[in-house]
Short mmCIF file of C-alpha atoms and ligand atoms in Angstrom, two decimals:
data_model
loop_
_atom_site.label_atom_id
_atom_site.label_comp_id
_atom_site.label_asym_id
_atom_site.label_seq_id
_atom_site.Cartn_x
_atom_site.Cartn_y
_atom_site.Cartn_z
CA MET A 28 20.72 12.01 -2.02
CA ALA A 29 22.63 9.75 0.34
CA SER A 30 23.38 9.13 3.98
CA PRO A 31 24.42 10.73 6.21
CA ASP A 32 22.62 13.78 4.73
CA THR A 33 19.41 11.85 4.11
CA VAL A 34 17.82 8.76 5.65
CA ARG A 35 14.77 6.64 4.95
CA LEU A 36 11.94 6.43 7.46
CA SER A 37 9.57 3.53 8.00
CA THR A 38 6.00 4.42 7.05
CA ALA A 39 5.09 4.10 10.76
CA ALA A 40 7.82 6.59 11.67
CA ALA A 41 6.81 8.97 8.86
CA MET A 42 3.22 8.91 10.21
CA THR A 43 4.37 9.42 13.79
CA LEU A 44 6.50 12.42 12.81
CA GLY A 45 3.64 13.97 10.83
CA PHE A 46 5.25 13.49 7.38
CA GLN A 47 2.48 11.14 6.26
CA ARG A 48 -1.18 10.87 7.18
CA GLY A 49 -2.47 7.74 8.86
CA LYS A 50 -3.49 6.13 12.11
CA PHE A 51 -2.57 2.80 13.66
CA TYR A 52 -5.20 0.09 14.15
CA ARG A 53 -6.36 -0.08 17.80
CA ASN A 54 -4.68 3.27 18.48
CA ALA A 55 -1.24 1.67 18.72
CA LYS A 56 1.63 4.12 19.08
CA LEU A 57 5.20 3.87 17.85
CA GLY A 58 7.90 3.84 20.53
CA CYS A 59 10.98 3.89 18.31
CA ILE A 60 11.63 5.98 15.20
CA ASN A 61 13.25 3.65 12.67
CA LEU A 62 15.72 5.17 10.21
CA LEU A 63 17.45 3.39 7.34
CA MET A 64 20.63 4.59 5.67
CA GLU A 65 20.59 4.99 1.89
CA TYR A 66 23.10 5.14 -0.95
CA ASP A 67 22.72 5.67 -4.68
CA HIS A 68 24.19 2.21 -5.26
CA GLY A 69 21.72 0.62 -2.83
CA CYS A 70 22.66 -2.35 -0.65
CA ARG A 71 25.61 -4.51 -1.73
CA ALA A 72 24.19 -7.68 -0.15
CA ASN A 73 21.77 -10.11 -1.78
CA CYS A 74 19.53 -11.59 0.92
CA LEU A 75 16.78 -13.54 -0.81
CA TYR A 76 13.99 -12.46 1.57
CA CYS A 77 14.80 -8.73 1.33
CA GLY A 78 13.19 -6.18 -0.99
CA GLN A 79 16.47 -4.24 -1.04
CA ALA A 80 18.67 -7.13 -2.18
CA SER A 81 21.08 -6.13 -4.95
CA GLY A 82 19.71 -8.94 -7.14
CA VAL A 83 16.13 -7.59 -7.17
CA ALA A 84 16.18 -3.90 -6.18
CA GLU A 85 15.71 -1.54 -9.09
CA GLY A 86 18.02 1.23 -7.94
CA PRO A 87 18.32 2.80 -4.53
CA GLU A 88 14.62 3.46 -4.01
CA CYS A 89 13.28 1.40 -1.13
CA LYS A 90 9.90 0.19 -2.35
CA SER A 91 9.31 -2.40 0.33
CA LEU A 92 11.13 -3.45 3.46
CA ILE A 93 9.42 -5.16 6.39
CA ARG A 94 6.16 -4.85 4.45
CA VAL A 95 6.17 -1.07 3.90
CA ALA A 96 7.75 1.66 1.79
CA TRP A 97 10.56 3.73 3.34
CA PRO A 98 10.41 7.33 2.02
CA SER A 99 13.58 9.47 2.09
CA TYR A 100 13.99 12.71 4.12
CA PRO A 101 16.82 15.06 5.07
CA LEU A 102 18.36 13.94 8.37
CA THR A 103 18.10 17.42 9.91
CA LYS A 104 14.35 17.47 9.22
CA VAL A 105 13.92 14.01 10.78
CA ILE A 106 15.88 14.98 13.88
CA ALA A 107 13.89 18.20 14.43
CA ALA A 108 10.56 16.38 13.96
CA THR A 109 11.62 13.53 16.26
CA ARG A 110 12.58 15.95 19.02
CA LYS A 111 9.21 17.72 18.77
CA ALA A 112 7.25 14.45 18.62
CA ALA A 113 9.06 13.05 21.69
CA GLU A 114 8.41 16.29 23.61
CA ARG A 115 4.70 15.91 22.82
CA ASP A 116 4.57 12.19 23.57
CA PRO A 117 7.01 10.49 25.96
CA PHE A 118 5.98 7.12 24.50
CA ILE A 119 8.66 7.84 21.86
CA GLN A 120 11.79 6.70 23.65
CA ARG A 121 14.29 5.68 21.01
CA VAL A 122 15.67 6.12 17.50
CA CYS A 123 17.03 3.11 15.62
CA VAL A 124 19.44 3.55 12.72
CA SER A 125 19.83 0.59 10.33
CA ALA A 126 22.96 0.39 8.24
CA LEU A 127 23.17 -0.89 4.68
CA THR A 128 25.90 -3.29 3.56
CA SER A 129 28.23 -0.74 2.04
CA PRO A 130 31.86 0.19 2.70
CA GLU A 131 30.94 3.78 3.64
CA ALA A 132 28.35 2.67 6.19
CA PRO A 133 30.51 2.56 9.36
CA LYS A 134 31.74 6.15 9.19
CA ASP A 135 28.37 7.48 8.05
CA LEU A 136 26.52 5.61 10.79
CA VAL A 137 28.75 7.21 13.43
CA ARG A 138 27.88 10.67 12.05
CA ILE A 139 24.17 9.88 12.09
CA VAL A 140 24.31 8.55 15.66
CA GLN A 141 26.15 11.68 16.83
CA ALA A 142 23.63 13.97 15.14
CA VAL A 143 20.57 12.06 16.39
CA LYS A 144 21.91 11.89 19.93
CA ALA A 145 22.76 15.59 20.02
CA GLY A 146 19.51 16.63 18.34
CA THR A 147 16.99 14.45 20.19
CA GLY A 148 18.55 13.26 23.45
CA LEU A 149 16.71 9.96 22.93
CA ARG A 150 18.23 6.50 23.31
CA VAL A 151 19.82 5.29 20.08
CA SER A 152 20.02 1.77 18.67
CA THR A 153 22.08 0.71 15.69
CA LEU A 154 21.38 -2.27 13.48
CA ILE A 155 24.59 -3.31 11.77
CA THR A 156 26.13 -6.01 9.61
CA PRO A 157 29.45 -7.48 10.76
CA THR A 158 30.34 -7.92 7.08
CA VAL A 159 31.39 -4.28 6.92
CA PHE A 160 31.47 -3.28 10.63
CA THR A 161 34.63 -4.25 12.51
CA ARG A 162 35.03 -4.35 16.28
CA GLU A 163 36.71 -0.92 16.05
CA ASP A 164 33.70 0.45 14.17
CA MET A 165 31.45 -0.84 16.95
CA ALA A 166 33.62 0.93 19.53
CA CYS A 167 33.18 4.17 17.52
CA ILE A 168 29.40 3.65 17.47
CA ARG A 169 29.39 3.28 21.24
CA ALA A 170 31.61 6.34 21.65
CA ALA A 171 29.18 8.29 19.42
CA GLY A 172 26.47 7.67 22.02
CA ALA A 173 24.56 4.55 20.90
CA GLU A 174 23.17 2.51 23.78
CA ASN A 175 22.52 -0.62 21.71
CA ILE A 176 24.13 -2.56 18.88
CA THR A 177 22.06 -5.20 17.14
CA VAL A 178 23.22 -7.75 14.58
CA ALA A 179 20.59 -8.95 12.11
CA VAL A 180 21.58 -12.62 11.75
CA ASP A 181 18.00 -13.41 10.60
CA ALA A 182 18.55 -17.13 9.85
CA ALA A 183 18.79 -19.70 12.65
CA THR A 184 21.32 -22.10 11.10
CA VAL A 185 24.50 -21.83 9.10
CA GLU A 186 22.91 -23.80 6.23
CA LEU A 187 19.94 -21.42 5.96
CA PHE A 188 22.20 -18.41 6.32
CA ASP A 189 24.41 -19.58 3.44
CA ALA A 190 21.42 -20.46 1.29
CA LEU A 191 19.52 -17.21 1.85
CA ARG A 192 22.18 -14.55 2.29
CA GLY A 193 25.62 -16.11 2.07
CA SER A 194 27.81 -17.90 -0.43
CA VAL A 195 24.97 -19.77 -2.20
CA THR A 196 23.30 -16.47 -3.18
CA GLY A 197 26.50 -14.83 -4.31
CA GLY A 198 25.97 -12.52 -1.33
CA LEU A 199 28.70 -11.06 0.85
CA HIS A 200 27.64 -12.27 4.26
CA ARG A 201 29.35 -15.13 6.10
CA TRP A 202 27.97 -16.93 9.14
CA ALA A 203 31.37 -17.15 10.87
CA ARG A 204 31.83 -13.38 10.68
CA TYR A 205 28.32 -12.83 12.03
CA MET A 206 29.01 -15.06 15.05
CA GLU A 207 32.30 -13.24 15.59
CA GLY A 208 30.44 -9.93 15.14
CA ILE A 209 28.06 -10.79 17.99
CA ALA A 210 31.07 -11.51 20.21
CA ASP A 211 32.67 -8.21 19.09
CA ALA A 212 29.50 -6.29 19.96
CA VAL A 213 29.24 -7.96 23.38
CA SER A 214 32.87 -7.18 24.14
CA VAL A 215 32.37 -3.53 23.13
CA MET A 216 29.03 -2.97 24.89
CA GLY A 217 29.76 -5.16 27.92
CA ASN A 218 28.64 -8.66 28.76
CA GLY A 219 25.48 -8.83 30.87
CA ALA A 220 24.53 -5.29 29.85
CA ARG A 221 21.68 -6.53 27.63
CA ALA A 222 22.85 -3.92 25.13
CA VAL A 223 23.49 -6.30 22.25
CA GLY A 224 20.63 -7.69 20.23
CA VAL A 225 20.27 -10.30 17.51
CA HIS A 226 17.42 -10.21 15.00
CA LEU A 227 15.96 -13.61 14.15
CA ILE A 228 13.28 -14.19 11.49
CA ILE A 229 11.03 -17.18 12.12
CA GLY A 230 9.74 -18.93 9.01
CA LEU A 231 12.84 -19.07 6.80
CA GLY A 232 12.82 -22.86 6.83
CA GLU A 233 14.17 -23.65 10.29
CA SER A 234 12.57 -26.13 12.68
CA GLU A 235 11.35 -24.94 16.07
CA GLU A 236 14.21 -26.90 17.66
CA GLU A 237 16.77 -25.11 15.46
CA ALA A 238 15.26 -21.72 16.27
CA VAL A 239 15.29 -22.31 20.03
CA ARG A 240 18.84 -23.74 19.94
CA PHE A 241 19.97 -20.58 18.12
CA ILE A 242 18.16 -18.34 20.62
CA GLN A 243 19.82 -20.11 23.55
CA GLY A 244 23.21 -19.78 21.85
CA CYS A 245 22.76 -16.01 21.53
CA TYR A 246 21.90 -15.64 25.23
CA ASP A 247 24.90 -17.81 26.14
CA ARG A 248 27.05 -15.37 24.14
CA GLY A 249 25.62 -12.39 26.07
CA ALA A 250 23.12 -11.13 23.45
CA ARG A 251 19.31 -10.94 23.48
CA VAL A 252 17.11 -12.09 20.62
CA HIS A 253 14.47 -9.92 18.93
CA LEU A 254 11.92 -11.92 16.97
CA PHE A 255 10.38 -11.29 13.58
CA SER A 256 7.88 -13.43 11.69
CA PHE A 257 8.73 -13.92 8.03
CA TYR A 258 6.57 -11.86 5.69
CA PRO A 259 7.02 -12.28 1.91
CA GLU A 260 8.32 -8.99 0.50
CA LYS A 261 7.03 -8.08 -2.95
CA LYS A 262 9.68 -8.73 -5.61
CA ALA A 263 12.04 -10.49 -3.18
CA ALA A 264 13.23 -13.92 -4.28
CA LEU A 265 11.13 -15.47 -1.49
CA GLN A 266 8.01 -13.48 -2.38
CA ASN A 267 5.97 -16.68 -2.84
CA ARG A 268 6.97 -18.35 0.43
CA SER A 269 4.18 -18.53 3.05
CA GLN A 270 4.35 -16.96 6.48
CA PRO A 271 5.09 -19.48 9.22
CA PRO A 272 2.01 -20.96 10.93
CA ILE A 273 1.03 -18.66 13.79
CA SER A 274 1.09 -21.60 16.22
CA GLN A 275 4.80 -22.10 15.43
CA TYR A 276 5.53 -18.41 15.95
CA ARG A 277 3.69 -18.37 19.29
CA ARG A 278 5.68 -21.34 20.61
CA ILE A 279 8.96 -19.68 19.65
CA GLN A 280 7.84 -16.40 21.27
CA LEU A 281 7.09 -18.25 24.50
CA ALA A 282 10.36 -20.21 24.43
CA ARG A 283 12.34 -17.02 23.76
CA HIS A 284 10.60 -15.26 26.66
CA LEU A 285 11.42 -18.09 29.07
CA ILE A 286 15.08 -18.07 28.00
CA ASP A 287 15.24 -14.24 28.12
CA ARG A 288 13.89 -14.21 31.69
CA GLY A 289 16.14 -17.09 32.80
CA LEU A 290 13.08 -19.27 33.51
CA SER A 291 14.06 -22.15 31.21
CA ARG A 292 16.73 -23.26 28.77
CA PHE A 293 16.92 -25.01 25.41
CA ASP A 294 18.25 -28.20 27.02
CA ALA A 295 15.27 -28.33 29.44
CA MET A 296 12.73 -28.07 26.60
CA ARG A 297 11.43 -31.02 24.59
CA PHE A 298 10.95 -31.38 20.84
CA GLU A 299 9.25 -34.01 18.68
CA GLY A 300 10.22 -34.09 15.02
CA GLY A 301 11.63 -30.57 15.47
CA ARG A 302 8.41 -29.20 17.01
CA LEU A 303 8.44 -27.73 20.51
CA THR A 304 6.31 -29.90 22.83
CA ALA A 305 7.43 -28.93 26.36
CA PHE A 306 8.91 -25.71 27.70
CA GLY A 307 10.88 -27.13 30.64
CA LEU A 308 8.48 -25.80 33.29
CA PRO A 309 5.33 -27.24 34.93
CA GLN A 310 2.34 -26.72 32.65
CA GLU A 311 0.51 -24.46 35.12
CA GLU A 312 3.52 -22.14 35.29
CA VAL A 313 3.72 -22.01 31.49
CA LEU A 314 0.00 -21.23 31.31
CA ALA A 315 0.28 -18.44 33.88
CA ILE A 316 3.13 -16.85 31.90
CA LEU A 317 1.24 -17.26 28.63
CA ARG A 318 -1.87 -15.65 30.15
CA GLY A 319 0.21 -12.69 31.28
CA GLY A 320 0.59 -11.84 27.58
CA THR A 321 4.12 -10.39 27.76
CA PRO A 322 5.83 -13.13 25.66
CA PHE A 323 3.71 -12.12 22.65
CA MET A 324 4.51 -8.42 22.72
CA THR A 325 7.17 -7.11 20.33
CA THR A 326 10.67 -8.01 21.49
CA GLY A 327 13.44 -5.52 20.92
CA CYS A 328 15.52 -2.75 22.43
CA SER A 329 13.47 -1.03 25.15
CA GLY A 330 10.67 1.04 23.62
CA CYS A 331 10.87 -0.61 20.17
CA ASN A 332 7.40 -1.98 19.40
CA ARG A 333 7.24 -1.98 15.55
CA PRO A 334 3.41 -1.89 15.17
CA TYR A 335 2.04 -4.21 12.47
CA ALA A 336 5.38 -4.84 10.80
CA ASN A 337 4.83 -8.58 10.40
CA GLU A 338 1.22 -8.91 9.26
CA THR A 339 -1.31 -7.31 6.93
CA PRO A 340 -4.09 -5.08 8.32
CA SER A 341 -6.64 -7.82 7.58
CA GLN A 342 -4.60 -10.37 9.53
CA ALA A 343 -4.43 -7.92 12.43
CA LEU A 344 -8.22 -7.51 12.24
CA GLU A 345 -8.59 -11.30 12.51
CA GLY A 346 -6.48 -11.33 15.68
CA LYS A 347 -3.40 -12.68 13.94
CA LEU A 348 -0.95 -10.06 15.21
CA ARG A 349 2.45 -11.69 15.29
CA ASN A 350 4.04 -9.12 17.63
CA TYR A 351 1.63 -7.17 19.85
CA PRO A 352 2.72 -3.51 19.93
CA PHE A 353 0.76 -3.06 23.19
CA ALA A 354 -0.23 -5.37 26.05
CA PRO A 355 -2.67 -7.99 24.72
CA ASN A 356 -6.18 -7.70 26.26
CA PRO A 357 -8.12 -10.70 27.67
CA GLN A 358 -9.69 -11.38 24.25
CA ASP A 359 -6.24 -11.37 22.62
CA ILE A 360 -4.94 -13.77 25.27
CA GLY A 361 -7.81 -16.17 24.58
CA MET A 362 -6.90 -16.06 20.89
CA ILE A 363 -3.19 -16.58 21.62
CA GLU A 364 -3.97 -19.56 23.86
CA SER A 365 -5.99 -21.21 21.09
CA GLN A 366 -3.26 -20.47 18.52
CA ILE A 367 -0.41 -21.90 20.55
CA VAL A 368 -1.91 -25.36 20.88
CA GLU A 369 -3.16 -25.46 17.30
CA ARG A 370 -1.78 -28.54 15.59
CA VAL A 371 -3.02 -28.12 12.05
CA MET A 372 -1.05 -26.17 9.48
CA GLU A 373 -2.71 -22.95 8.35
S1 SF4 B 4 14.96 -4.21 18.25
FE1 SF4 B 4 14.11 -2.33 17.33
S2 SF4 B 4 15.42 -0.66 18.08
FE2 SF4 B 4 16.51 -2.58 18.46
S3 SF4 B 4 17.80 -2.83 16.67
FE3 SF4 B 4 15.91 -3.98 16.26
S4 SF4 B 4 14.57 -2.53 15.15
FE4 SF4 B 4 16.25 -1.34 16.11
#
């Protein structure tokens, strides 16, 4: 039982493909079928916030990643079900394949991308680690038909990266290779093509200033940033760390949106004690953008909306959705507006 013959599916994807029963809160729909490679030896890396880290995982079984279990299925079955589901519902636009840190991953990922592309015709994203993927591997991924390559850097500073997934943890990842890997991906996919993504997790210990500086740096390198809010995975080394205050996450979402749309830059924004206090635009313009709601929707490759991946169902019920998988309604916007100016820690 290993990739490329089998893959793991997020619970949301398993529900969407009819492999599991369930319904999304507020009738959300999933726009991207997320697949995860698997190997009997599991992941070789040791990221302290990850439920699959070699230091805590009990074998290859993926009990929890991004808050949910990832059951395993034959790839051919997943491809056939995805094709049928996308024919029924054009909201499904994309398949994302996440690689594990393993020496076999590059060649196996290429085979999965080829099979998914041929079997579904949908757009394909790949989420890779530059620790095992070279520039040549990225060129093979593109040649196999992937439209997007994303690098999960996750941590906003070199110090946090080393402490949470690099040398300090005994893990394999190195910040310098990740920065080089972003440049490799941009050179392979084309600068300005908006085809290279970087995953960033907010709440790993960075200040708002550090997060926004990192986001700007990614855009200056030709990559876009996709935001996640830290959620403590059961059994991960950071299982007792709190989620970041929602006010902090909202400010970073807004700053990232302004940078993504070319409306502001890190150097035009203002920070006090590391906290974002001005977005580099007149307040009425910022308010109009905020009230449009778009900055608070899930950011990712087109069509990727990851419903409820960053919060519990009860938090979603309370209006504390970190990434909206649909356009926020007027009530949501009122809630967001109150959250973004909130000064007290939750
Ligand atoms: S943004 Fe979504 S589709 Fe793109 S790499 Fe990340 S999880 Fe995959």
